[in-house]
Tab-separated table of C-alpha atoms in Angstrom:
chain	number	residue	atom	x	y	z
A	1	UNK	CA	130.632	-260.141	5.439
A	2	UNK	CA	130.934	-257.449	7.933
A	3	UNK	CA	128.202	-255.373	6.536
A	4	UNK	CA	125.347	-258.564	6.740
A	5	UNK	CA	126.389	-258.692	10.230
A	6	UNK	CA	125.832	-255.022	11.044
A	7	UNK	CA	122.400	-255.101	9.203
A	8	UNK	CA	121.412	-258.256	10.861
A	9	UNK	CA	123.123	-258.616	13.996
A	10	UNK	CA	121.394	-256.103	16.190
A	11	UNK	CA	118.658	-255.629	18.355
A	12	UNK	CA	115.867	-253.621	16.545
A	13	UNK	CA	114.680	-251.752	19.767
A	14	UNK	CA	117.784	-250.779	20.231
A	15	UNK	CA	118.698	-249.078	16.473
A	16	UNK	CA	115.584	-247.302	16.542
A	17	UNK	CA	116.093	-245.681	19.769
A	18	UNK	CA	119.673	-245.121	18.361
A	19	UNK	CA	118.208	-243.926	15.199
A	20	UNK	CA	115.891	-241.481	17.398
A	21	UNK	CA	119.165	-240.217	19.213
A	22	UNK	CA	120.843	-239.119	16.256
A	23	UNK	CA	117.729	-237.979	14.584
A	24	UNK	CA	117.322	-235.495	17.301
A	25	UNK	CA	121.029	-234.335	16.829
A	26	UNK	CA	120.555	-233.390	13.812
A	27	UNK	CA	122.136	-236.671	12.138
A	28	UNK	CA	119.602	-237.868	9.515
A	29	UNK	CA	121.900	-239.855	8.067
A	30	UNK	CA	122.773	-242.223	10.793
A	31	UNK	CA	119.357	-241.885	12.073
A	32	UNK	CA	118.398	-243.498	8.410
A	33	UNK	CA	121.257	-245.689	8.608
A	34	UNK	CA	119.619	-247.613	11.999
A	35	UNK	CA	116.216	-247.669	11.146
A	36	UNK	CA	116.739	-249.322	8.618
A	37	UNK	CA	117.925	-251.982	10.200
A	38	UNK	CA	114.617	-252.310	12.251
A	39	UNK	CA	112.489	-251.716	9.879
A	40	UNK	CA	112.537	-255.563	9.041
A	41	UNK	CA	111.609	-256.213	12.730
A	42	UNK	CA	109.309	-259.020	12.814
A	43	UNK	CA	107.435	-256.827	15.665
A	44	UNK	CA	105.194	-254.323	13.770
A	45	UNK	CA	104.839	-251.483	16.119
A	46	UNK	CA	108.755	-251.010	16.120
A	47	UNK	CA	108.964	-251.381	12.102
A	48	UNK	CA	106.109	-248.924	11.731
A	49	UNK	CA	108.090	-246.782	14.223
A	50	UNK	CA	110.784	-247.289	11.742
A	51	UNK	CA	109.842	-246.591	8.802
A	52	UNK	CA	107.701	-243.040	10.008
A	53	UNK	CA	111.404	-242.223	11.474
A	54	UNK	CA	113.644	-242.634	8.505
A	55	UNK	CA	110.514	-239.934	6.834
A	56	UNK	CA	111.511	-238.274	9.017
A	57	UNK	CA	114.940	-238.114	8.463
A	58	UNK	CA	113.973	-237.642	4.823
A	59	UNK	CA	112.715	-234.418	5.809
A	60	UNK	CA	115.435	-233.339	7.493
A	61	UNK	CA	117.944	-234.076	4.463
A	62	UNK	CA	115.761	-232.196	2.400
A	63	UNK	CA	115.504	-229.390	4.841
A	64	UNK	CA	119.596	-229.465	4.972
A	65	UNK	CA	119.484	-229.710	0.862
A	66	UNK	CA	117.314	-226.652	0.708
A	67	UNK	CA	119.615	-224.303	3.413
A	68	UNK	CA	122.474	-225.261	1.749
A	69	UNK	CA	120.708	-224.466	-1.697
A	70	UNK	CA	119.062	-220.872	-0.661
A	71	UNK	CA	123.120	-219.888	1.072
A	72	UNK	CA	124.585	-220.832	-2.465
A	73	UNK	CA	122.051	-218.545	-3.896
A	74	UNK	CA	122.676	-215.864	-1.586
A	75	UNK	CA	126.601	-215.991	-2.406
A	76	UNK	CA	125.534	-215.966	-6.439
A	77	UNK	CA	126.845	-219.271	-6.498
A	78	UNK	CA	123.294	-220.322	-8.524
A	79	UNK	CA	125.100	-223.857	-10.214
A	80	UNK	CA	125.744	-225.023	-6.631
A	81	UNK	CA	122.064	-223.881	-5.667
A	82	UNK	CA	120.938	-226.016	-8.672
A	83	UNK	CA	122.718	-229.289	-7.871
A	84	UNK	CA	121.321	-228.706	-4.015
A	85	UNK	CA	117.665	-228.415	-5.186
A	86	UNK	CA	118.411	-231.330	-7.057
A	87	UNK	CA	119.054	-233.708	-4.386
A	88	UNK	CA	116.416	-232.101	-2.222
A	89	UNK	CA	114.463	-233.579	-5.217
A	90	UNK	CA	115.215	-236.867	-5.100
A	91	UNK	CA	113.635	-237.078	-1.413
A	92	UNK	CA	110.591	-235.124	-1.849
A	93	UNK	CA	107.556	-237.244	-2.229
A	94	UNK	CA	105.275	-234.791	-2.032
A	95	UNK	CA	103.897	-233.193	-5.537
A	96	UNK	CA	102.801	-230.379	-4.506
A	97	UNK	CA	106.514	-229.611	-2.760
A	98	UNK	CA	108.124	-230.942	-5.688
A	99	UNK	CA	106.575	-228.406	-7.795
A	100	UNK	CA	107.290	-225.733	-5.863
A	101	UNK	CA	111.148	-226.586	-5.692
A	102	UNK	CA	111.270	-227.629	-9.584
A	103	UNK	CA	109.679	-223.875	-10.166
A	104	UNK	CA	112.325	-221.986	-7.897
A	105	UNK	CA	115.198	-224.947	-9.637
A	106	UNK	CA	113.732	-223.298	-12.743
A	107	UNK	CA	114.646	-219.818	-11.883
A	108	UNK	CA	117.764	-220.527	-10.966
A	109	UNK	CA	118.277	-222.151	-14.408
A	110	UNK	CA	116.946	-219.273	-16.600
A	111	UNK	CA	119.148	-216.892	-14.226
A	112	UNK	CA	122.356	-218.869	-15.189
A	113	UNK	CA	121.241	-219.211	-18.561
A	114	UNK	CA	120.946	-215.159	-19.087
A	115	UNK	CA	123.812	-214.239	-17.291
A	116	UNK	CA	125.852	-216.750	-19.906
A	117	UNK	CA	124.095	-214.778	-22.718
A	118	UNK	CA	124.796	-211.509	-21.304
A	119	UNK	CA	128.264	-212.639	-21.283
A	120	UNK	CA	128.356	-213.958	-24.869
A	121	UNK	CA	126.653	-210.563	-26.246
A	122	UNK	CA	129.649	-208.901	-24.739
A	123	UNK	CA	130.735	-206.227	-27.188
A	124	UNK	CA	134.307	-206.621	-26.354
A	125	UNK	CA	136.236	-209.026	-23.645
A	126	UNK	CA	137.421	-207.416	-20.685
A	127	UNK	CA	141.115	-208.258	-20.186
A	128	UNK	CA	141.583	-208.986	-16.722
A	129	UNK	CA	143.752	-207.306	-14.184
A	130	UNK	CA	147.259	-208.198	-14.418
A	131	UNK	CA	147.799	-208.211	-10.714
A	132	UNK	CA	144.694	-210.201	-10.304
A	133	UNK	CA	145.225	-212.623	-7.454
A	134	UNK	CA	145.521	-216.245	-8.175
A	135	UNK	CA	142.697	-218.546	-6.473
A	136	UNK	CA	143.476	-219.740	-3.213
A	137	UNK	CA	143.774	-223.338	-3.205
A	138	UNK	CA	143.179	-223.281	0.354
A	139	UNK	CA	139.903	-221.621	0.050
A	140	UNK	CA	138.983	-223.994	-2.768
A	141	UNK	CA	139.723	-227.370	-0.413
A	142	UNK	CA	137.473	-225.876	2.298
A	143	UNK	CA	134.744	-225.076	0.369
A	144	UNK	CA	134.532	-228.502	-1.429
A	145	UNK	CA	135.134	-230.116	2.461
A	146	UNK	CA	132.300	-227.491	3.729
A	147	UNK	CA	130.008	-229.958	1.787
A	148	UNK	CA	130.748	-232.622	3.453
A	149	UNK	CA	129.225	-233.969	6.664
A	150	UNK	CA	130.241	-232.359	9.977
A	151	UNK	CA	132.153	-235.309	11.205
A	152	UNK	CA	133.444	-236.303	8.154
A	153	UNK	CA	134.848	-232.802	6.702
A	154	UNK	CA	136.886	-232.631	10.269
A	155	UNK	CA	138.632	-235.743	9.316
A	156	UNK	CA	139.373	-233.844	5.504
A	157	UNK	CA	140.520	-231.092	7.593
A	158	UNK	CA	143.161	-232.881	9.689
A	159	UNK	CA	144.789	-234.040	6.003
A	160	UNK	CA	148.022	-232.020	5.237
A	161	UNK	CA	149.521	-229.811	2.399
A	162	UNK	CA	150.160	-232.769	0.251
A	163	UNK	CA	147.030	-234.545	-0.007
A	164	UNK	CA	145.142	-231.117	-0.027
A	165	UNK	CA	146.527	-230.880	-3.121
A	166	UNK	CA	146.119	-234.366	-4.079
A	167	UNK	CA	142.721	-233.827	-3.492
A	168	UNK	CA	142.170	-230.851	-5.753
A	169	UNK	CA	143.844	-232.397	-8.492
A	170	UNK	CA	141.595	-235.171	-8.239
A	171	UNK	CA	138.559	-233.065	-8.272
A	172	UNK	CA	139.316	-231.053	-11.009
A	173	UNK	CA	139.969	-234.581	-13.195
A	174	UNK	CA	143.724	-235.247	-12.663
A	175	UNK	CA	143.424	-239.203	-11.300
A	176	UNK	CA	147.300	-239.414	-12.650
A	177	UNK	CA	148.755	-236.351	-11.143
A	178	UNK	CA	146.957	-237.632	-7.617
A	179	UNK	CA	147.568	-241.101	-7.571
A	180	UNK	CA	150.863	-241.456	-6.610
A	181	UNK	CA	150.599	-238.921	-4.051
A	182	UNK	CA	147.463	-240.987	-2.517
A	183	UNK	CA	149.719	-244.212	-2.672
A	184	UNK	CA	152.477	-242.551	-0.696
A	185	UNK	CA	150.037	-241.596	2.135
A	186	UNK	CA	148.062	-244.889	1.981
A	187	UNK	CA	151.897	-246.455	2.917
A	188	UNK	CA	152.523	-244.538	5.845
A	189	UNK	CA	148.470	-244.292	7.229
A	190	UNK	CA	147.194	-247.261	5.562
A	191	UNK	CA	143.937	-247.270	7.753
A	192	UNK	CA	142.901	-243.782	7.456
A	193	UNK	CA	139.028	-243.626	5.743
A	194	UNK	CA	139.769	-240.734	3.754
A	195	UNK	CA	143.263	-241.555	2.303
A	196	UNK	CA	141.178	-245.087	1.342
A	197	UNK	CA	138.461	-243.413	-0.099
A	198	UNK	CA	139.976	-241.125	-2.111
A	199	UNK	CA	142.600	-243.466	-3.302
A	200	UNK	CA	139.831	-245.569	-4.042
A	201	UNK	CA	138.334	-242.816	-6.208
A	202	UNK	CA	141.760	-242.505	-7.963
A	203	UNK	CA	141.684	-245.914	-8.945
A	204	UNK	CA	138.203	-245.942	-10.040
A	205	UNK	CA	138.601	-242.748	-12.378
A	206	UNK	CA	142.258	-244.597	-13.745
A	207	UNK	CA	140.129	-247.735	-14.774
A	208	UNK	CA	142.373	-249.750	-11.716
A	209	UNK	CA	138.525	-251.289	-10.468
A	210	UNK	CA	140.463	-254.073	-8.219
A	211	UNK	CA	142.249	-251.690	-6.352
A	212	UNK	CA	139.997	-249.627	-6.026
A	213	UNK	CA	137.479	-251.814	-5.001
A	214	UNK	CA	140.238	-252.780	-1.939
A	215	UNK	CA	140.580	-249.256	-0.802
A	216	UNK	CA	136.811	-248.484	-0.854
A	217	UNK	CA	135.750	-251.840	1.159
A	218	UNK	CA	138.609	-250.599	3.385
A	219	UNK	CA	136.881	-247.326	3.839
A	220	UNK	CA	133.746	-248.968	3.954
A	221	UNK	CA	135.000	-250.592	7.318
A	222	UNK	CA	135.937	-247.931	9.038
A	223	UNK	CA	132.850	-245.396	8.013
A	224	UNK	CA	130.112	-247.941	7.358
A	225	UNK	CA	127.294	-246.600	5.556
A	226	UNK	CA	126.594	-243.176	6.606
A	227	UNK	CA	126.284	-240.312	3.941
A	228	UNK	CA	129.494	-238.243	3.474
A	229	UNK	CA	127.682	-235.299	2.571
A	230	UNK	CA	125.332	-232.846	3.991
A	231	UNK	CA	122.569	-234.065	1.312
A	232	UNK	CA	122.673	-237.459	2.000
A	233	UNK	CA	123.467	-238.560	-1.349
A	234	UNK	CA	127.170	-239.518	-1.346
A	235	UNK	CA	128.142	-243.024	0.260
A	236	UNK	CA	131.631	-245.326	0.184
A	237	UNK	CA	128.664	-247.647	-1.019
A	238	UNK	CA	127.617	-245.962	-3.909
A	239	UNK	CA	131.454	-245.598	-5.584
A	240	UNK	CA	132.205	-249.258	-4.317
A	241	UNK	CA	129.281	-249.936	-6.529
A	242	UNK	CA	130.951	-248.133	-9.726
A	243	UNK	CA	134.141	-250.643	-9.153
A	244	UNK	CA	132.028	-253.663	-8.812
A	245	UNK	CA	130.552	-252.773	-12.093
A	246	UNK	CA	133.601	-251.838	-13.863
A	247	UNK	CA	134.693	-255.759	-12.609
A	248	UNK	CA	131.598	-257.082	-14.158
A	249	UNK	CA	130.629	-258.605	-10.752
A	250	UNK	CA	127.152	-258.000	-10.103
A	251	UNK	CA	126.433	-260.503	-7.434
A	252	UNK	CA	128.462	-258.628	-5.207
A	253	UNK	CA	126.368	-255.783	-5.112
A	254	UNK	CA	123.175	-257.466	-5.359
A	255	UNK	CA	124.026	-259.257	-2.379
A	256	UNK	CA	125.138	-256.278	-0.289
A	257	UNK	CA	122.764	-253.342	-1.788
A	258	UNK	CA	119.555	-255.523	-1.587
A	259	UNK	CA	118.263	-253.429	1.542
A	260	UNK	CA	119.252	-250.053	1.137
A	261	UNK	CA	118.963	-249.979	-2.636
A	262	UNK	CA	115.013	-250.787	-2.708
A	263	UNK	CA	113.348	-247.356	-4.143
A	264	UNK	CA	111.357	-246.902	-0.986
A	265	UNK	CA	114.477	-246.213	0.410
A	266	UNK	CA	114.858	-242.647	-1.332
A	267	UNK	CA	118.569	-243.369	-2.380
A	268	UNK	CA	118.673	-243.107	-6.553
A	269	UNK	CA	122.638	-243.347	-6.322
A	270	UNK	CA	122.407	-246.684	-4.518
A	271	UNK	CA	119.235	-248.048	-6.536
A	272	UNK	CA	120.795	-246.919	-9.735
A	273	UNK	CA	123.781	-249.622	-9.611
A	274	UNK	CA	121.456	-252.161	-8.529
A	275	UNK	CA	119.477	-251.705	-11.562
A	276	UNK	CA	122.650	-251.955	-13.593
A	277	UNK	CA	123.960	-255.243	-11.437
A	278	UNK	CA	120.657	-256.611	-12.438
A	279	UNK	CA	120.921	-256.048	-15.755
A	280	UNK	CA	124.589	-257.250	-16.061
A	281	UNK	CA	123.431	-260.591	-13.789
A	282	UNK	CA	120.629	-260.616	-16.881
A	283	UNK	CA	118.135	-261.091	-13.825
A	284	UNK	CA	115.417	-259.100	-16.434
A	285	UNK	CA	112.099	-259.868	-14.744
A	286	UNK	CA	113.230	-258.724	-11.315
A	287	UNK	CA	115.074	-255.503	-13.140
A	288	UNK	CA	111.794	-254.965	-15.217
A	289	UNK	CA	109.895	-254.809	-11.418
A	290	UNK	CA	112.675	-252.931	-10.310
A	291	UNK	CA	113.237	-250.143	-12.839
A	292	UNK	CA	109.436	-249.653	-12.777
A	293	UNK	CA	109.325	-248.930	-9.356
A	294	UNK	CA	111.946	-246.537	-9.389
A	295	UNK	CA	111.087	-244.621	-12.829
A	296	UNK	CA	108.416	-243.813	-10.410
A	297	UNK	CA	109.793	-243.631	-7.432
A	298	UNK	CA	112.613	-240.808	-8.722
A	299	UNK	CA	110.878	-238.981	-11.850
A	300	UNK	CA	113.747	-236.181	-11.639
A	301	UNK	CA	116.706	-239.204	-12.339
A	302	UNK	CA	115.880	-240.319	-16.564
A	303	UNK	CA	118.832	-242.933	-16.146
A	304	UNK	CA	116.278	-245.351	-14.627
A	305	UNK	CA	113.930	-245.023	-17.812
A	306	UNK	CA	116.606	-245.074	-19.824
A	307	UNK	CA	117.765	-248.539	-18.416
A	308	UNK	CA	114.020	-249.741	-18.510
A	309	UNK	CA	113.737	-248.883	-22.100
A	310	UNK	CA	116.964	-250.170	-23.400
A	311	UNK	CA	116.402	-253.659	-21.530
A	312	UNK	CA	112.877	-253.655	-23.024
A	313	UNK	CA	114.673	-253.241	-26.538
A	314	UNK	CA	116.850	-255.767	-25.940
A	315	UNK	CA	113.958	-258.110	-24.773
A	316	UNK	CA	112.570	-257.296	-28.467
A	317	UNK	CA	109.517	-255.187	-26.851
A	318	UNK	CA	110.260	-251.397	-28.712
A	319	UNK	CA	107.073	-250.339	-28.775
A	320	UNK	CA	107.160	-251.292	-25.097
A	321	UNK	CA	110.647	-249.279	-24.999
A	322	UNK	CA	109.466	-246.211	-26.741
A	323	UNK	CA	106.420	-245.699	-24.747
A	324	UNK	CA	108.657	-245.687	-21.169
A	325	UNK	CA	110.958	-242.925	-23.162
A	326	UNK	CA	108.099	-241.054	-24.114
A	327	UNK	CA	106.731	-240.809	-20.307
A	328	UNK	CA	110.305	-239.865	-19.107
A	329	UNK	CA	111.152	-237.437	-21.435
A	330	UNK	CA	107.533	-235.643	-20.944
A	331	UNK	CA	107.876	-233.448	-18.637
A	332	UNK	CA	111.294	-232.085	-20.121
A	333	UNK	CA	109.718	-231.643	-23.529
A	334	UNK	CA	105.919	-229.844	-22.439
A	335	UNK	CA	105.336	-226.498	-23.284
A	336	UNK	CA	105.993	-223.769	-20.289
A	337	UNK	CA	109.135	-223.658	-18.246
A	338	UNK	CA	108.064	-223.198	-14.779
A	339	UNK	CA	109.145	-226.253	-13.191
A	340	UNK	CA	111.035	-228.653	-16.039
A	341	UNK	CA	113.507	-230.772	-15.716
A	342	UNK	CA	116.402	-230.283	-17.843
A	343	UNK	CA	116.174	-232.771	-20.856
A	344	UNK	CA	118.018	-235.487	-20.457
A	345	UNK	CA	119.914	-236.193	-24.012
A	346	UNK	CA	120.598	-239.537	-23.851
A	347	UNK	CA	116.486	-240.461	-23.349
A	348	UNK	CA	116.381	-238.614	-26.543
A	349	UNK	CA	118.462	-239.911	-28.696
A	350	UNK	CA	117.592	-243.427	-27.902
A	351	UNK	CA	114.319	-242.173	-28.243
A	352	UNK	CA	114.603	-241.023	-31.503
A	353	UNK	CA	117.028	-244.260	-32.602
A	354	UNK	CA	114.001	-247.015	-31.544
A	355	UNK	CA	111.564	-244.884	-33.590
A	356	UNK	CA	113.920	-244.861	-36.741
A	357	UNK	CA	113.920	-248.287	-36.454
A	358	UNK	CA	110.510	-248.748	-36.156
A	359	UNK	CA	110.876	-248.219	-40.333
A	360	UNK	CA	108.838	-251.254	-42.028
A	361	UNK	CA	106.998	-252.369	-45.405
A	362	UNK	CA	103.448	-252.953	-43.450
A	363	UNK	CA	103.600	-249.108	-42.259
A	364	UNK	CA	100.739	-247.057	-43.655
A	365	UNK	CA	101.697	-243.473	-45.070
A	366	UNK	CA	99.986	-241.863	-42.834
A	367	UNK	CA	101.745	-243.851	-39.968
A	368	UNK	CA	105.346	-243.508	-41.001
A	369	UNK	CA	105.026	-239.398	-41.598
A	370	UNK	CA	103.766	-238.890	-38.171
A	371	UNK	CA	106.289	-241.448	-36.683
A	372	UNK	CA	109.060	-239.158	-38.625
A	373	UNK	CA	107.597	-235.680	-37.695
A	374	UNK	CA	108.104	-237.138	-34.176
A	375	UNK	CA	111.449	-238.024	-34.666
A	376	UNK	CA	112.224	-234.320	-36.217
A	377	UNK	CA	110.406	-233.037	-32.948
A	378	UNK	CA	112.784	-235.033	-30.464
A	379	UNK	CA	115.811	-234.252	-32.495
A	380	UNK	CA	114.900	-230.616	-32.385
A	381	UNK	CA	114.986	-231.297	-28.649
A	382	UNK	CA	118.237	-232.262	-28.433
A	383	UNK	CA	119.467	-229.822	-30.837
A	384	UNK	CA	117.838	-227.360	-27.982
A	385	UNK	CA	119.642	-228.913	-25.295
A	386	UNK	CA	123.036	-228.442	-26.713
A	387	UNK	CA	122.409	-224.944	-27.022
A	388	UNK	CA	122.011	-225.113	-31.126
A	389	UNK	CA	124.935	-227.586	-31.779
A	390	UNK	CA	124.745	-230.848	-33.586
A	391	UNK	CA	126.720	-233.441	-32.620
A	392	UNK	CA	127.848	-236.764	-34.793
A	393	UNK	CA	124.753	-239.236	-33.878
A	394	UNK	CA	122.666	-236.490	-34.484
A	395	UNK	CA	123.722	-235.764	-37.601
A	396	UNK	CA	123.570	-239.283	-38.656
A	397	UNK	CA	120.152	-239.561	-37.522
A	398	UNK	CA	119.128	-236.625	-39.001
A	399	UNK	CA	120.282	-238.185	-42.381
A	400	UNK	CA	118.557	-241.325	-41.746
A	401	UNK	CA	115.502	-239.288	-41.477
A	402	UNK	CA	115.708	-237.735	-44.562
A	403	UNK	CA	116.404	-240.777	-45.877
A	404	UNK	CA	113.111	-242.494	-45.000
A	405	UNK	CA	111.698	-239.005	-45.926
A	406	UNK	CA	112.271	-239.070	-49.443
A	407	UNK	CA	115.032	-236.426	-49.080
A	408	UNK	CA	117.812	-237.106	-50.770
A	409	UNK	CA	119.583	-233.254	-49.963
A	410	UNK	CA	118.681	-233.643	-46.836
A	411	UNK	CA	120.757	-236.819	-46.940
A	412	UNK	CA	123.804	-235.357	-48.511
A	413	UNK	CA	123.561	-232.791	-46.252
A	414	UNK	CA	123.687	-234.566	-42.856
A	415	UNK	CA	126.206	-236.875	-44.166
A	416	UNK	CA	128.774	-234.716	-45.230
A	417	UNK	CA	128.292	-232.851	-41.802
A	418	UNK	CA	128.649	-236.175	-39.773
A	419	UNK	CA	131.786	-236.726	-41.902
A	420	UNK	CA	133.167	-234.013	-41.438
A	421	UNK	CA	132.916	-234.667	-37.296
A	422	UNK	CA	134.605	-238.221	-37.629
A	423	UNK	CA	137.997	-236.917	-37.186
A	424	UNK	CA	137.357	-234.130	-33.995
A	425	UNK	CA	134.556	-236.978	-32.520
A	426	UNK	CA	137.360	-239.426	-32.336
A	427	UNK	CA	140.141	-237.147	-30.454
A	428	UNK	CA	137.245	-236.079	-27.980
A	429	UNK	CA	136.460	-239.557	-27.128
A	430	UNK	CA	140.249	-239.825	-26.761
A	431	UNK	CA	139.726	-237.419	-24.365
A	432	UNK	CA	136.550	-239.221	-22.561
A	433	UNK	CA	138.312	-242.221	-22.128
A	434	UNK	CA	140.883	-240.706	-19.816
A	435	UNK	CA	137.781	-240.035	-17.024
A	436	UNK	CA	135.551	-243.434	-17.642
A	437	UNK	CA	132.132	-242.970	-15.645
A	438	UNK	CA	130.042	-245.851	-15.109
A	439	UNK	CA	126.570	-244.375	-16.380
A	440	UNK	CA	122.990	-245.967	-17.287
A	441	UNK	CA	124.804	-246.352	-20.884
A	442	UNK	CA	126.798	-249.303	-19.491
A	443	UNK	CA	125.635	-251.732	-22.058
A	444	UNK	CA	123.421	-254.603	-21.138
């Protein structure tokens, strides 16, 4: 109960002028972190006070998001500069802003995207040097560390060889190969934050949610909830939340998230579990309010309509379900470029699975065609968003379509193909399993 009596068991005066302190060092994380806490001061003038200082601190994180964004751009490193402007998204309120960042995101996009063409168009491979140096892992570890938070990237920095290593093998999706070398530090510095923390990610990617649950409420202790990265986005409380999940005990976070996860708060990757934990508690009417307010709240993050619509399906409302994909997936799908969001495949594919099963005898003719020239429309979508490629639910869609076209070669045709995926689907989901992700798929 620890963290109850940190949010509770303070003096609101004093976390603001706390929050103000480290606001003004350039900490908007911990200046967030303590106004919080006062703004549910029963004195008005210090939660106003409150609240105008964690916008504050908003700005700041986005102002951070955005440096860090246009020196990943400078260094051609235009994926990083993406996933920057991304989470300087997700704390912009401002449309006007928002557009302006989604527009330059949107550069940055069609700049990757022609560089991989120019690549592809390549005439002939270029064989590369055979003294060509191997990349330094060194380099690699600091760059990942660089970002991190000040404070917390010096504590990364004090780690040695082994867990440096460790580390990398971790990041690059190697939970086996780092495990045991995370258990043999934990033994010997069993109360170090980052040995916890990572361990605890270890566990979490190895399906272990117990453990890992133990070493991320260990790190939890000692760090509290600060962000561990410049951005602001990454928190022990946001994994933790993954764990608790994977447990199937939603109470847990309910009880501990109900503060900072409220939309207002600006923090998808905290609000996005607590949708889930009220969907797995089947606490519908409050996840119905909740969802709603944060579809709006974070139009750049789909996995909250997603979860709307697939709890509204579930509540037998599709028409209801299909009309909240249709508003998320808008923007993605408009004509133009400047400024879209990348289309978000799941949205479409449930999308296009409600209105297939929208099929019925009272349907008019006229009805049912332009309910299936939708569906081709949103298929075609997807289709664009893997680059041209069809993948096995697509396919079978596609032949359920033609079947409640009329088209019986269209049938064949998109049968065979899914068929004909069953065997290389199954060893890639093989594959999947060995990295489980807790995602706005978890089922409800």
């Amino acid at each position: 109960m620890g963290f109850l009596a940190s949010l509770f068991g303070s003096d609101p005066r004093k976390d603001l002028e706390k929050a103000r302190g480290f606001l003004e060092g350039g900490r908007p994380d911990r200046a967030i972190e303590l106004a919080r806490k006062a703004v549910g001061s029963d004195q008005a003038e210090v939660s106003e006070a409150a609240k105008m200082l964690i916008q504050d601190a908003r700005g700041q994180l986005i102002d951070n998001a955005l440096k860090m964004a246009a020196g990943s751009e400078e260094s051609e490193y235009w994926e990083d500069a993406v996933e920057w402007l991304d989470r300087a998204l997700e704390q912009i309120d401002d449309p006007q802003r928002a557009s302006e960042v989604e527009a330059r995101k949107e550069a940055l996009v069609e700049r990757i995207e022609a560089a991989e063409e120019e690549a592809w168009q390549a005439q002939e491979p270029q064989e590369a040097e055979p003294d060509e140096p191997e990349i330094d892992l060194e380099d690699s570890f600091v760059a990942l560390v660089d970002m991190m938070d000040d404070e917390i990237g010096r504590q990364y920095l004090a780690q040695d060889d082994e867990f440096r290593g460790a580390y990398l093998a971790l990041y690059d999706g190697r939970p086996a190969e780092a495990l045991p070398v995370f258990d043999h530090l934990v033994e010997s510095r069993p109360t170090d934050p980052v040995l916890r923390f990572e361990r605890g990610r270890a566990r979490l990617f190895s399906e272990d949610f117990a453990g890992a649950r133990q070493d991320l409420e260990a790190a939890w202790q000692e760090w509290g909830d600060i962000f561990l990265d410049r951005a602001g986005t990454l928190s022990v409380a946001s994994v933790w939340s993954e764990a608790l999940l994977g447990l199937g005990e939603p109470e847990a976070i309910l009880e501990r998230l109900e503060s900072a996860a409220r939309p207002a708060n600006g923090q998808p990757e905290l609000s996005l579990p607590y949708a889930q934990a009220l969907l797995m508690a089947q606490r519908f009417e409050e996840a119905e309010t909740f969802l709603s307010a944060a579809v709006g709240r974070f139009p750049s993050t789909p996995d909250f309509g997603l979860l709307l619509a697939s709890m509204l399906e579930s509540r037998g409302r599709r028409q209801e379900a299909i009309h909240c994909l249709e508003i998320s997936v808008a923007p993605s799908c408009a004509s133009g470029t400047c400024g879209k969001p990348s289309k978000h495949v799941p949205s479409l594919r449930t999308l296009a699975t409600l209105m297939l099963a929208s099929e019925s005898e009272e349907e008019g003719e006229k009805a049912r065609k332009a309910r299936l020239e939708r569906v081709s429309e949103v298929l075609g979508f997807v289709r664009e968003a893997l680059g041209g490629g069809v993948a096995k639910p697509d396919a079978l869609m596609w032949a359920e379509h033609g079947r409640q076209s009329g088209d019986d070669e269209a049938v064949a045709k998109w049968t065979e193909m899914a068929e004909q995926m069953e065997s290389a689907g199954a060893e890639r989901e093989r594959v999947a399993m060995q990295t489980p992700k807790v995602s706005a798929e978890t089922p409800i």
